[in-house]
Tab-separated table of C-alpha atoms in Angstrom:
chain	number	residue	atom	x	y	z
A	246	UNK	CA	-58.186	-27.503	0.952
A	247	UNK	CA	-58.080	-30.701	2.771
A	248	UNK	CA	-61.618	-32.609	3.663
A	249	UNK	CA	-61.565	-34.547	6.546
A	250	UNK	CA	-64.800	-36.866	6.166
A	251	UNK	CA	-66.751	-39.067	8.699
A	252	UNK	CA	-64.517	-38.442	11.784
A	253	UNK	CA	-65.844	-38.562	15.297
A	254	UNK	CA	-65.038	-35.324	16.580
A	255	UNK	CA	-63.932	-34.423	20.053
A	256	UNK	CA	-63.449	-30.753	21.141
A	257	UNK	CA	-62.718	-30.085	24.809
A	258	UNK	CA	-62.836	-26.642	24.478
A	259	UNK	CA	-66.428	-26.452	23.726
A	260	UNK	CA	-67.447	-30.110	24.879
A	261	UNK	CA	-68.573	-30.948	21.270
A	262	UNK	CA	-68.440	-34.449	20.297
A	263	UNK	CA	-70.389	-36.415	17.398
A	264	UNK	CA	-69.547	-36.888	13.837
A	265	UNK	CA	-68.616	-33.978	11.907
A	266	UNK	CA	-66.653	-33.129	8.623
A	267	UNK	CA	-63.953	-30.543	8.787
A	268	UNK	CA	-62.771	-28.453	5.889
A	269	UNK	CA	-59.299	-27.301	6.407
A	270	UNK	CA	-57.720	-24.336	4.194
A	271	UNK	CA	-54.316	-25.576	3.768
A	272	UNK	CA	-52.921	-22.103	2.614
A	273	UNK	CA	-53.868	-20.470	6.058
A	274	UNK	CA	-53.776	-23.385	7.914
A	275	UNK	CA	-56.871	-22.708	9.577
A	276	UNK	CA	-60.160	-24.667	9.813
A	277	UNK	CA	-62.621	-23.318	7.321
A	278	UNK	CA	-65.548	-25.318	8.364
A	279	UNK	CA	-67.051	-27.814	10.817
A	280	UNK	CA	-70.115	-29.018	9.745
A	281	UNK	CA	-72.547	-32.306	10.883
A	282	UNK	CA	-71.226	-35.455	8.825
A	283	UNK	CA	-72.408	-35.104	5.124
A	284	UNK	CA	-73.691	-31.524	5.159
A	285	UNK	CA	-70.387	-29.958	3.656
A	286	UNK	CA	-71.395	-28.120	0.557
A	287	UNK	CA	-70.435	-30.146	-2.436
A	288	UNK	CA	-68.900	-27.089	-4.040
A	289	UNK	CA	-66.558	-26.792	-0.973
A	290	UNK	CA	-65.244	-30.381	-1.095
A	291	UNK	CA	-62.030	-30.629	-2.937
A	292	UNK	CA	-61.716	-33.515	-5.219
A	293	UNK	CA	-65.381	-34.139	-5.772
A	294	UNK	CA	-64.890	-34.962	-9.567
A	295	UNK	CA	-62.531	-37.849	-8.642
A	296	UNK	CA	-65.009	-39.253	-6.164
A	297	UNK	CA	-68.180	-38.552	-8.377
A	298	UNK	CA	-70.290	-41.903	-8.311
A	299	UNK	CA	-68.621	-43.498	-5.480
A	300	UNK	CA	-70.878	-45.167	-2.897
A	301	UNK	CA	-68.152	-44.560	-0.209
A	302	UNK	CA	-64.520	-43.588	0.075
A	303	UNK	CA	-63.379	-47.037	-0.132
A	304	UNK	CA	-64.477	-47.295	-3.679
A	305	UNK	CA	-62.442	-44.190	-4.782
A	306	UNK	CA	-58.835	-45.424	-5.121
A	307	UNK	CA	-56.077	-45.685	-2.574
A	308	UNK	CA	-55.905	-43.932	0.708
A	309	UNK	CA	-52.893	-41.989	-1.064
A	310	UNK	CA	-55.160	-41.187	-4.176
A	311	UNK	CA	-57.653	-40.154	-1.745
A	312	UNK	CA	-55.471	-37.704	0.242
A	313	UNK	CA	-53.673	-36.291	-2.868
A	314	UNK	CA	-57.302	-35.241	-4.152
A	315	UNK	CA	-57.606	-33.519	-0.767
A	316	UNK	CA	-60.126	-35.844	0.790
A	317	UNK	CA	-59.286	-38.228	3.828
A	318	UNK	CA	-62.069	-40.573	4.938
A	319	UNK	CA	-61.709	-41.298	8.729
A	320	UNK	CA	-64.202	-44.000	8.832
A	321	UNK	CA	-65.405	-42.983	12.564
A	322	UNK	CA	-61.871	-42.665	13.756
A	323	UNK	CA	-61.640	-40.071	16.507
A	324	UNK	CA	-60.310	-36.704	15.281
A	325	UNK	CA	-59.136	-34.179	18.234
A	326	UNK	CA	-57.313	-31.142	18.677
A	327	UNK	CA	-53.398	-31.812	18.165
A	328	UNK	CA	-52.143	-32.906	21.388
A	329	UNK	CA	-50.091	-30.553	23.572
A	330	UNK	CA	-47.083	-31.478	25.886
A	331	UNK	CA	-45.646	-28.883	27.940
A	332	UNK	CA	-42.740	-30.663	29.514
A	333	UNK	CA	-40.385	-32.198	27.047
A	334	UNK	CA	-36.461	-32.582	26.690
A	335	UNK	CA	-35.232	-32.265	22.906
A	336	UNK	CA	-31.743	-32.044	24.265
A	337	UNK	CA	-30.588	-29.434	22.141
A	338	UNK	CA	-28.050	-27.504	22.307
A	339	UNK	CA	-25.565	-29.682	24.027
A	340	UNK	CA	-26.708	-33.129	24.203
A	341	UNK	CA	-27.779	-33.821	20.531
A	342	UNK	CA	-26.360	-37.461	20.704
A	343	UNK	CA	-29.729	-38.253	22.862
A	344	UNK	CA	-32.300	-36.176	20.954
A	345	UNK	CA	-32.262	-33.048	18.701
A	346	UNK	CA	-35.190	-30.720	17.972
A	347	UNK	CA	-35.935	-32.399	14.780
A	348	UNK	CA	-35.918	-35.961	16.002
A	349	UNK	CA	-37.910	-34.821	19.072
A	350	UNK	CA	-40.357	-33.099	16.822
A	351	UNK	CA	-40.667	-36.245	14.842
A	352	UNK	CA	-41.408	-38.167	18.010
A	353	UNK	CA	-44.096	-35.748	18.955
A	354	UNK	CA	-45.780	-36.040	15.556
A	355	UNK	CA	-45.705	-39.595	15.616
A	356	UNK	CA	-47.516	-39.696	18.994
A	357	UNK	CA	-50.302	-37.102	17.910
A	358	UNK	CA	-48.458	-33.956	19.506
A	359	UNK	CA	-48.586	-30.720	17.525
A	360	UNK	CA	-47.147	-28.209	20.177
A	361	UNK	CA	-44.547	-28.892	22.835
A	362	UNK	CA	-42.767	-26.855	25.337
A	363	UNK	CA	-39.117	-27.739	25.763
A	364	UNK	CA	-37.378	-27.762	28.990
A	365	UNK	CA	-34.378	-25.279	29.501
A	366	UNK	CA	-31.886	-27.546	31.268
A	367	UNK	CA	-29.596	-27.669	27.950
A	368	UNK	CA	-25.965	-26.838	27.770
A	369	UNK	CA	-25.716	-23.893	27.331
A	370	UNK	CA	-28.905	-23.774	29.494
A	371	UNK	CA	-31.598	-21.379	28.114
A	372	UNK	CA	-30.893	-18.330	30.442
A	373	UNK	CA	-30.127	-15.841	27.775
A	374	UNK	CA	-32.050	-14.796	24.790
A	375	UNK	CA	-29.274	-15.762	22.227
A	376	UNK	CA	-29.839	-19.545	23.306
A	377	UNK	CA	-33.796	-19.072	23.277
A	378	UNK	CA	-33.609	-17.672	19.820
A	379	UNK	CA	-31.442	-20.560	18.597
A	380	UNK	CA	-33.926	-23.007	19.927
A	381	UNK	CA	-36.989	-21.259	18.728
A	382	UNK	CA	-35.502	-20.743	15.397
A	383	UNK	CA	-34.740	-24.744	14.972
A	384	UNK	CA	-38.224	-25.112	16.157
A	385	UNK	CA	-39.484	-23.465	13.134
A	386	UNK	CA	-37.803	-25.841	10.880
A	387	UNK	CA	-39.954	-28.933	12.091
A	388	UNK	CA	-43.568	-29.523	11.296
A	389	UNK	CA	-44.890	-28.844	14.724
A	390	UNK	CA	-45.154	-25.708	16.958
A	391	UNK	CA	-42.000	-25.915	19.104
A	392	UNK	CA	-41.993	-23.658	22.196
A	393	UNK	CA	-39.541	-23.544	24.988
A	394	UNK	CA	-39.396	-22.338	28.703
A	395	UNK	CA	-36.446	-20.376	29.879
A	396	UNK	CA	-34.590	-20.634	33.064
A	397	UNK	CA	-35.618	-19.384	36.334
A	398	UNK	CA	-31.872	-18.798	37.472
A	399	UNK	CA	-28.920	-18.224	35.787
A	400	UNK	CA	-26.722	-21.443	34.635
A	401	UNK	CA	-29.310	-23.549	36.748
A	402	UNK	CA	-27.491	-22.460	39.682
A	403	UNK	CA	-30.217	-21.283	41.949
A	404	UNK	CA	-28.620	-18.042	43.002
A	405	UNK	CA	-29.556	-15.407	40.633
A	406	UNK	CA	-32.659	-14.830	38.465
A	407	UNK	CA	-32.477	-14.577	34.550
A	408	UNK	CA	-33.616	-11.482	32.761
A	409	UNK	CA	-37.178	-12.962	32.805
A	410	UNK	CA	-38.453	-9.768	31.010
A	411	UNK	CA	-36.061	-10.016	28.153
A	412	UNK	CA	-36.620	-13.677	27.725
A	413	UNK	CA	-40.666	-13.418	27.664
A	414	UNK	CA	-40.402	-10.670	25.121
A	415	UNK	CA	-37.933	-13.068	23.159
A	416	UNK	CA	-40.811	-15.758	23.379
A	417	UNK	CA	-40.291	-17.850	26.376
A	418	UNK	CA	-43.438	-19.849	26.927
A	419	UNK	CA	-42.763	-20.114	30.753
A	420	UNK	CA	-39.689	-20.204	33.329
A	421	UNK	CA	-38.338	-23.753	34.930
A	422	UNK	CA	-35.094	-24.857	36.324
A	423	UNK	CA	-36.753	-28.388	35.770
A	424	UNK	CA	-34.302	-30.988	37.040
A	425	UNK	CA	-33.092	-28.869	39.840
A	426	UNK	CA	-35.130	-27.512	42.671
A	427	UNK	CA	-35.279	-23.709	43.755
A	428	UNK	CA	-34.004	-24.012	47.322
A	429	UNK	CA	-33.961	-20.279	47.865
A	430	UNK	CA	-37.405	-19.430	49.130
A	431	UNK	CA	-36.640	-15.652	48.692
A	432	UNK	CA	-35.630	-16.108	45.128
A	433	UNK	CA	-38.621	-18.289	44.215
A	434	UNK	CA	-40.803	-15.604	45.525
A	435	UNK	CA	-39.088	-12.896	43.496
A	436	UNK	CA	-39.340	-15.260	40.327
A	437	UNK	CA	-42.999	-15.604	40.893
A	438	UNK	CA	-43.598	-11.978	41.104
A	439	UNK	CA	-41.401	-11.208	38.023
A	440	UNK	CA	-43.040	-14.196	35.782
A	441	UNK	CA	-46.556	-12.873	36.886
A	442	UNK	CA	-45.659	-9.586	35.524
A	443	UNK	CA	-44.834	-11.208	32.110
A	444	UNK	CA	-47.969	-13.261	32.391
A	445	UNK	CA	-46.004	-16.669	32.252
A	446	UNK	CA	-46.220	-19.604	34.461
A	447	UNK	CA	-43.228	-21.058	36.733
A	448	UNK	CA	-43.031	-24.792	36.508
A	449	UNK	CA	-41.218	-26.396	39.475
A	450	UNK	CA	-39.109	-29.635	39.662
A	451	UNK	CA	-40.195	-30.632	43.333
A	452	UNK	CA	-37.305	-32.930	45.147
A	453	UNK	CA	-35.324	-31.695	47.917
A	454	UNK	CA	-31.886	-33.137	47.226
A	455	UNK	CA	-30.922	-32.835	50.636
A	456	UNK	CA	-33.193	-35.696	51.682
A	457	UNK	CA	-32.184	-37.948	48.651
A	458	UNK	CA	-29.400	-40.451	48.864
A	459	UNK	CA	-29.875	-42.121	45.361
A	460	UNK	CA	-32.379	-40.394	42.833
A	461	UNK	CA	-34.762	-41.964	40.324
A	462	UNK	CA	-35.347	-44.942	42.808
A	463	UNK	CA	-38.332	-44.870	45.423
A	464	UNK	CA	-36.894	-45.230	48.864
A	465	UNK	CA	-38.890	-48.377	49.588
A	466	UNK	CA	-39.067	-51.762	48.260
A	467	UNK	CA	-37.266	-50.717	44.984
A	468	UNK	CA	-34.173	-49.214	47.017
A	469	UNK	CA	-34.048	-52.191	48.962
A	470	UNK	CA	-33.946	-54.256	46.318
A	471	UNK	CA	-30.627	-52.479	44.924
A	472	UNK	CA	-29.364	-52.065	48.249
A	473	UNK	CA	-29.308	-48.266	48.194
A	474	UNK	CA	-31.009	-45.334	49.881
A	475	UNK	CA	-33.045	-44.046	47.184
A	476	UNK	CA	-35.262	-41.209	47.133
A	477	UNK	CA	-37.689	-40.986	49.855
A	478	UNK	CA	-41.433	-39.280	49.233
A	479	UNK	CA	-40.627	-36.576	51.728
A	480	UNK	CA	-38.204	-35.089	49.407
A	481	UNK	CA	-41.403	-34.149	47.024
A	482	UNK	CA	-43.984	-33.543	49.825
A	483	UNK	CA	-41.635	-30.990	51.569
A	484	UNK	CA	-40.994	-28.813	48.519
A	485	UNK	CA	-44.594	-29.197	47.208
A	486	UNK	CA	-45.805	-27.948	50.694
A	487	UNK	CA	-43.325	-24.870	50.618
A	488	UNK	CA	-43.938	-23.705	47.154
A	489	UNK	CA	-47.918	-24.030	47.208
A	490	UNK	CA	-47.779	-21.993	50.179
A	491	UNK	CA	-45.628	-19.304	48.428
A	492	UNK	CA	-47.554	-19.419	45.227
A	493	UNK	CA	-50.775	-19.059	47.189
A	494	UNK	CA	-49.454	-15.883	49.083
A	495	UNK	CA	-47.998	-14.310	45.757
A	496	UNK	CA	-51.097	-15.181	43.422
A	497	UNK	CA	-48.797	-16.506	40.714
A	498	UNK	CA	-49.226	-19.166	38.288
A	499	UNK	CA	-47.610	-22.286	39.259
A	500	UNK	CA	-47.401	-25.546	38.028
A	501	UNK	CA	-46.204	-28.745	40.112
A	502	UNK	CA	-44.345	-30.907	37.421
A	503	UNK	CA	-44.611	-34.702	37.387
A	504	UNK	CA	-46.261	-35.123	40.639
A	505	UNK	CA	-45.620	-38.685	42.278
A	506	UNK	CA	-46.909	-39.176	45.801
A	507	UNK	CA	-50.454	-39.327	47.378
A	508	UNK	CA	-49.451	-36.557	49.952
A	509	UNK	CA	-48.237	-34.182	47.114
A	510	UNK	CA	-51.620	-34.617	45.297
A	511	UNK	CA	-53.649	-33.832	48.590
A	512	UNK	CA	-51.791	-30.639	49.052
A	513	UNK	CA	-52.330	-29.545	45.569
A	514	UNK	CA	-56.077	-30.486	45.918
A	515	UNK	CA	-56.205	-28.112	49.337
A	516	UNK	CA	-54.212	-25.254	47.554
A	517	UNK	CA	-56.480	-25.017	44.465
A	518	UNK	CA	-59.236	-24.245	47.125
A	519	UNK	CA	-57.272	-21.149	48.087
A	520	UNK	CA	-56.130	-19.966	44.740
A	521	UNK	CA	-56.853	-20.121	40.948
A	522	UNK	CA	-53.187	-20.008	40.076
A	523	UNK	CA	-52.229	-23.596	41.140
A	524	UNK	CA	-51.792	-26.086	38.609
A	525	UNK	CA	-50.033	-29.621	38.316
A	526	UNK	CA	-49.132	-32.176	35.846
A	527	UNK	CA	-48.890	-35.991	36.077
A	528	UNK	CA	-46.761	-38.105	33.672
A	529	UNK	CA	-48.193	-41.398	32.057
A	530	UNK	CA	-45.495	-43.266	33.801
A	531	UNK	CA	-46.765	-42.163	37.014
A	532	UNK	CA	-50.257	-43.253	36.562
A	533	UNK	CA	-49.120	-46.374	34.867
A	534	UNK	CA	-46.284	-47.923	36.960
A	535	UNK	CA	-45.070	-48.646	40.356
A	536	UNK	CA	-41.588	-49.042	41.921
A	537	UNK	CA	-41.961	-52.553	40.910
A	538	UNK	CA	-41.227	-51.804	37.335
A	539	UNK	CA	-37.752	-50.471	38.517
A	540	UNK	CA	-36.993	-53.916	39.901
A	541	UNK	CA	-38.277	-55.444	36.697
A	542	UNK	CA	-36.766	-53.045	34.124
A	543	UNK	CA	-33.934	-51.558	36.152
A	544	UNK	CA	-32.476	-48.129	34.603
A	545	UNK	CA	-35.233	-48.336	31.873
A	546	UNK	CA	-37.668	-47.295	34.674
A	547	UNK	CA	-35.392	-45.018	36.729
A	548	UNK	CA	-36.610	-41.575	36.705
A	549	UNK	CA	-36.805	-38.360	38.590
A	550	UNK	CA	-39.378	-38.078	40.852
A	551	UNK	CA	-39.136	-42.027	40.969
A	552	UNK	CA	-42.090	-44.368	40.621
A	553	UNK	CA	-43.716	-44.775	43.889
A	554	UNK	CA	-46.180	-47.136	45.431
A	555	UNK	CA	-49.682	-48.425	44.371
A	556	UNK	CA	-51.479	-46.068	46.520
A	557	UNK	CA	-49.660	-43.145	45.021
A	558	UNK	CA	-50.183	-44.317	41.380
A	559	UNK	CA	-53.963	-44.682	42.337
A	560	UNK	CA	-53.891	-40.856	43.991
A	561	UNK	CA	-52.520	-39.559	40.729
A	562	UNK	CA	-55.264	-41.077	39.036
A	563	UNK	CA	-57.679	-39.728	41.351
A	564	UNK	CA	-56.131	-36.248	41.245
A	565	UNK	CA	-56.672	-36.623	37.057
A	566	UNK	CA	-60.378	-37.769	37.590
A	567	UNK	CA	-61.362	-35.062	40.051
A	568	UNK	CA	-59.356	-32.144	38.432
A	569	UNK	CA	-56.581	-31.717	41.126
A	570	UNK	CA	-54.149	-32.422	38.495
A	571	UNK	CA	-54.917	-30.262	35.408
A	572	UNK	CA	-52.888	-31.903	32.591
A	573	UNK	CA	-50.900	-34.844	31.321
A	574	UNK	CA	-47.154	-34.155	30.042
A	575	UNK	CA	-44.656	-36.746	29.261
A	576	UNK	CA	-41.523	-35.436	30.709
A	577	UNK	CA	-40.168	-37.040	27.458
A	578	UNK	CA	-36.223	-37.410	28.391
A	579	UNK	CA	-33.836	-39.293	25.734
A	580	UNK	CA	-30.856	-41.023	26.964
A	581	UNK	CA	-28.438	-43.211	25.129
A	582	UNK	CA	-28.260	-46.971	25.308
A	583	UNK	CA	-24.733	-46.648	26.916
A	584	UNK	CA	-25.734	-44.182	29.484
A	585	UNK	CA	-28.911	-46.366	30.457
A	586	UNK	CA	-26.843	-49.528	30.499
A	587	UNK	CA	-24.801	-48.064	33.603
A	588	UNK	CA	-25.403	-49.234	37.128
A	589	UNK	CA	-28.766	-47.977	38.668
A	590	UNK	CA	-26.850	-45.506	40.821
A	591	UNK	CA	-24.922	-44.230	37.990
A	592	UNK	CA	-27.204	-44.281	35.003
A	593	UNK	CA	-29.335	-41.073	34.284
A	594	UNK	CA	-33.105	-40.689	35.133
A	595	UNK	CA	-35.904	-40.331	32.461
A	596	UNK	CA	-37.524	-42.213	29.688
A	597	UNK	CA	-38.970	-41.225	26.431
A	598	UNK	CA	-42.751	-40.786	26.330
A	599	UNK	CA	-43.923	-38.883	23.436
A	600	UNK	CA	-45.089	-41.805	21.133
A	601	UNK	CA	-46.623	-43.971	24.016
A	602	UNK	CA	-48.413	-41.318	25.983
A	603	UNK	CA	-51.878	-41.156	24.187
A	604	UNK	CA	-51.935	-45.098	24.266
A	605	UNK	CA	-51.112	-45.283	27.917
A	606	UNK	CA	-53.775	-42.497	28.629
A	607	UNK	CA	-56.591	-44.575	26.626
A	608	UNK	CA	-55.403	-47.857	28.314
A	609	UNK	CA	-55.070	-46.781	31.974
A	610	UNK	CA	-57.447	-43.855	32.023
A	611	UNK	CA	-60.239	-44.462	29.550
A	612	UNK	CA	-60.439	-48.100	29.039
A	613	UNK	CA	-60.501	-48.649	32.891
A	614	UNK	CA	-63.298	-46.116	33.300
A	615	UNK	CA	-61.420	-43.381	35.257
A	616	UNK	CA	-61.781	-40.765	32.394
A	617	UNK	CA	-63.940	-40.191	29.507
A	618	UNK	CA	-62.341	-39.817	26.160
A	619	UNK	CA	-63.132	-36.019	26.074
A	620	UNK	CA	-61.733	-35.819	29.566
A	621	UNK	CA	-58.306	-37.453	28.262
A	622	UNK	CA	-58.084	-35.149	25.381
A	623	UNK	CA	-58.791	-32.103	27.441
A	624	UNK	CA	-55.870	-32.983	29.818
A	625	UNK	CA	-53.575	-33.665	26.698
A	626	UNK	CA	-54.527	-30.439	24.790
A	627	UNK	CA	-56.686	-27.708	25.911
A	628	UNK	CA	-55.651	-27.560	29.544
A	629	UNK	CA	-51.859	-27.462	29.115
A	630	UNK	CA	-52.372	-24.906	26.290
A	631	UNK	CA	-54.614	-22.682	28.480
A	632	UNK	CA	-51.886	-22.641	31.029
A	633	UNK	CA	-49.020	-21.668	28.615
A	634	UNK	CA	-51.338	-19.386	26.513
A	635	UNK	CA	-50.761	-21.320	23.413
A	636	UNK	CA	-53.343	-21.027	20.773
A	637	UNK	CA	-53.967	-24.627	20.456
A	638	UNK	CA	-55.997	-27.358	21.961
A	639	UNK	CA	-59.361	-26.740	20.347
A	640	UNK	CA	-61.098	-27.107	17.308
A	641	UNK	CA	-62.972	-24.113	15.880
A	642	UNK	CA	-63.883	-22.583	12.614
A	643	UNK	CA	-60.962	-19.937	11.888
A	644	UNK	CA	-58.951	-21.614	14.624
A	645	UNK	CA	-55.560	-23.628	13.974
A	646	UNK	CA	-55.772	-26.755	12.033
A	647	UNK	CA	-54.029	-28.712	14.341
A	648	UNK	CA	-55.372	-32.077	14.850
A	649	UNK	CA	-54.587	-35.620	15.665
A	650	UNK	CA	-56.844	-38.728	14.093
A	651	UNK	CA	-56.670	-41.936	16.077
A	652	UNK	CA	-58.378	-45.152	16.412
A	653	UNK	CA	-58.499	-45.948	20.069
A	654	UNK	CA	-59.474	-49.758	19.680
A	655	UNK	CA	-56.810	-50.549	17.149
A	656	UNK	CA	-53.672	-52.053	18.787
A	657	UNK	CA	-49.536	-51.372	17.745
A	658	UNK	CA	-46.564	-53.013	19.165
A	659	UNK	CA	-44.246	-50.379	20.877
A	660	UNK	CA	-41.083	-50.386	18.827
A	661	UNK	CA	-39.199	-48.444	16.031
A	662	UNK	CA	-39.178	-45.152	17.650
A	663	UNK	CA	-39.067	-41.929	15.928
A	664	UNK	CA	-37.191	-40.514	19.112
A	665	UNK	CA	-33.242	-40.744	18.650
A	666	UNK	CA	-33.122	-42.612	21.659
A	667	UNK	CA	-34.935	-45.905	22.951
A	668	UNK	CA	-34.974	-45.751	26.611
A	669	UNK	CA	-38.599	-46.921	27.369
A	670	UNK	CA	-39.612	-49.675	29.609
A	671	UNK	CA	-42.867	-50.103	27.552
A	672	UNK	CA	-41.001	-51.511	24.473
A	673	UNK	CA	-42.609	-54.485	23.109
A	674	UNK	CA	-45.739	-54.053	24.662
A	675	UNK	CA	-49.023	-54.039	22.952
A	676	UNK	CA	-50.904	-51.199	23.124
A	677	UNK	CA	-54.491	-49.447	21.968
A	678	UNK	CA	-54.808	-46.256	20.124
A	679	UNK	CA	-53.274	-45.904	16.690
A	680	UNK	CA	-52.456	-42.496	15.412
A	681	UNK	CA	-53.496	-42.422	11.816
A	682	UNK	CA	-52.584	-38.711	10.986
A	683	UNK	CA	-51.031	-35.900	12.850
A	684	UNK	CA	-52.102	-32.407	11.050
A	685	UNK	CA	-50.341	-29.269	11.940
A	686	UNK	CA	-51.008	-26.021	10.552
A	687	UNK	CA	-53.244	-27.531	7.827
A	688	UNK	CA	-50.395	-30.025	6.738
A	689	UNK	CA	-50.160	-33.620	7.277
A	690	UNK	CA	-46.986	-34.163	9.297
A	691	UNK	CA	-47.468	-37.492	10.361
A	692	UNK	CA	-49.281	-40.541	8.503
A	693	UNK	CA	-49.583	-43.679	10.306
């Protein structure tokens, strides 16, 4: 058994928050008890003999001693459901020099994530049950829950649908061709119908390549700075408008990935009034940075869709605040230093994000009054888990013992990544929100 004492619990599924003690059955990986602080029966608490006579946990040996005795005093830190990220790239198979499933899982655990959903633009792509089986098998070797989407189309070519039914039976969490938009409207409609029958969502990367001269840089001040055409906002807006219309007509679960423009946020807001099947995600970089960051950091702030203008950043925040945007997802996208050292028109797009996401949410959304801590945790755990039908994102007796413990006030400096890559514009910044423990399946998988 593992006894978490004196933590301030936040559970977005039930709306419960307050000081609670949590008893975990480490053998079953389930939560055995959640009781008001100090009311756990003495017989249920492990290591009581070692702690007898102590006024408080600080007088009962080192933290390691207490943990080995099965007791962790959280000293008022927040304990919440393990975070859930439904949009990550672990680059395995095919690009493991950037990241692999083990290093990606380590980065996730360090950031407080206990469940992740991998994107399927690997090499080979996850368009066949054999590749999906490989990814899921490797995921089981990590300390966290690793799920994976499968591709919508074979080879990411946008011409022929995969065997979505077989991939769903194999364990695909959803379907996406992330990184490449689905340009064929008829094909998208058919994909939505088949995914709906499988009970799985479709997640779409919304950028029309015919409108883009140079991806990863907004067609505005940033593009002008580099003397390039860039990526105009219409590339996202036009695709979002089309795809929302189709999803509303088909009554199929559709998630708009990494939304970046104020117009797209408004389109989602209006579509949600017509259908309960519409979802959207925002990446931390899109509610934190603008295209000014690309001018300052160069390729380290190059991403698809690109960072936009201040009005867009604020619109994304408002979308999170009013529920238009359901979830926060990092789009963790590792690249090697050599790749990011290329000229802005040649370097790949994307930044890593698993290790900074919680801190950015605290700094940019909670500390600035846009969201409560409960609302932030809901968008980083329960909401994404609900869309992808994952048994995660909540704290309940008998439920999974997947938790994150963090101090929202304590600060840390962004460095020494667990990820294999270091492509982040936030390196060197001081941020609030230190993860002390990540617990998955009742086991401590990260200790800060």
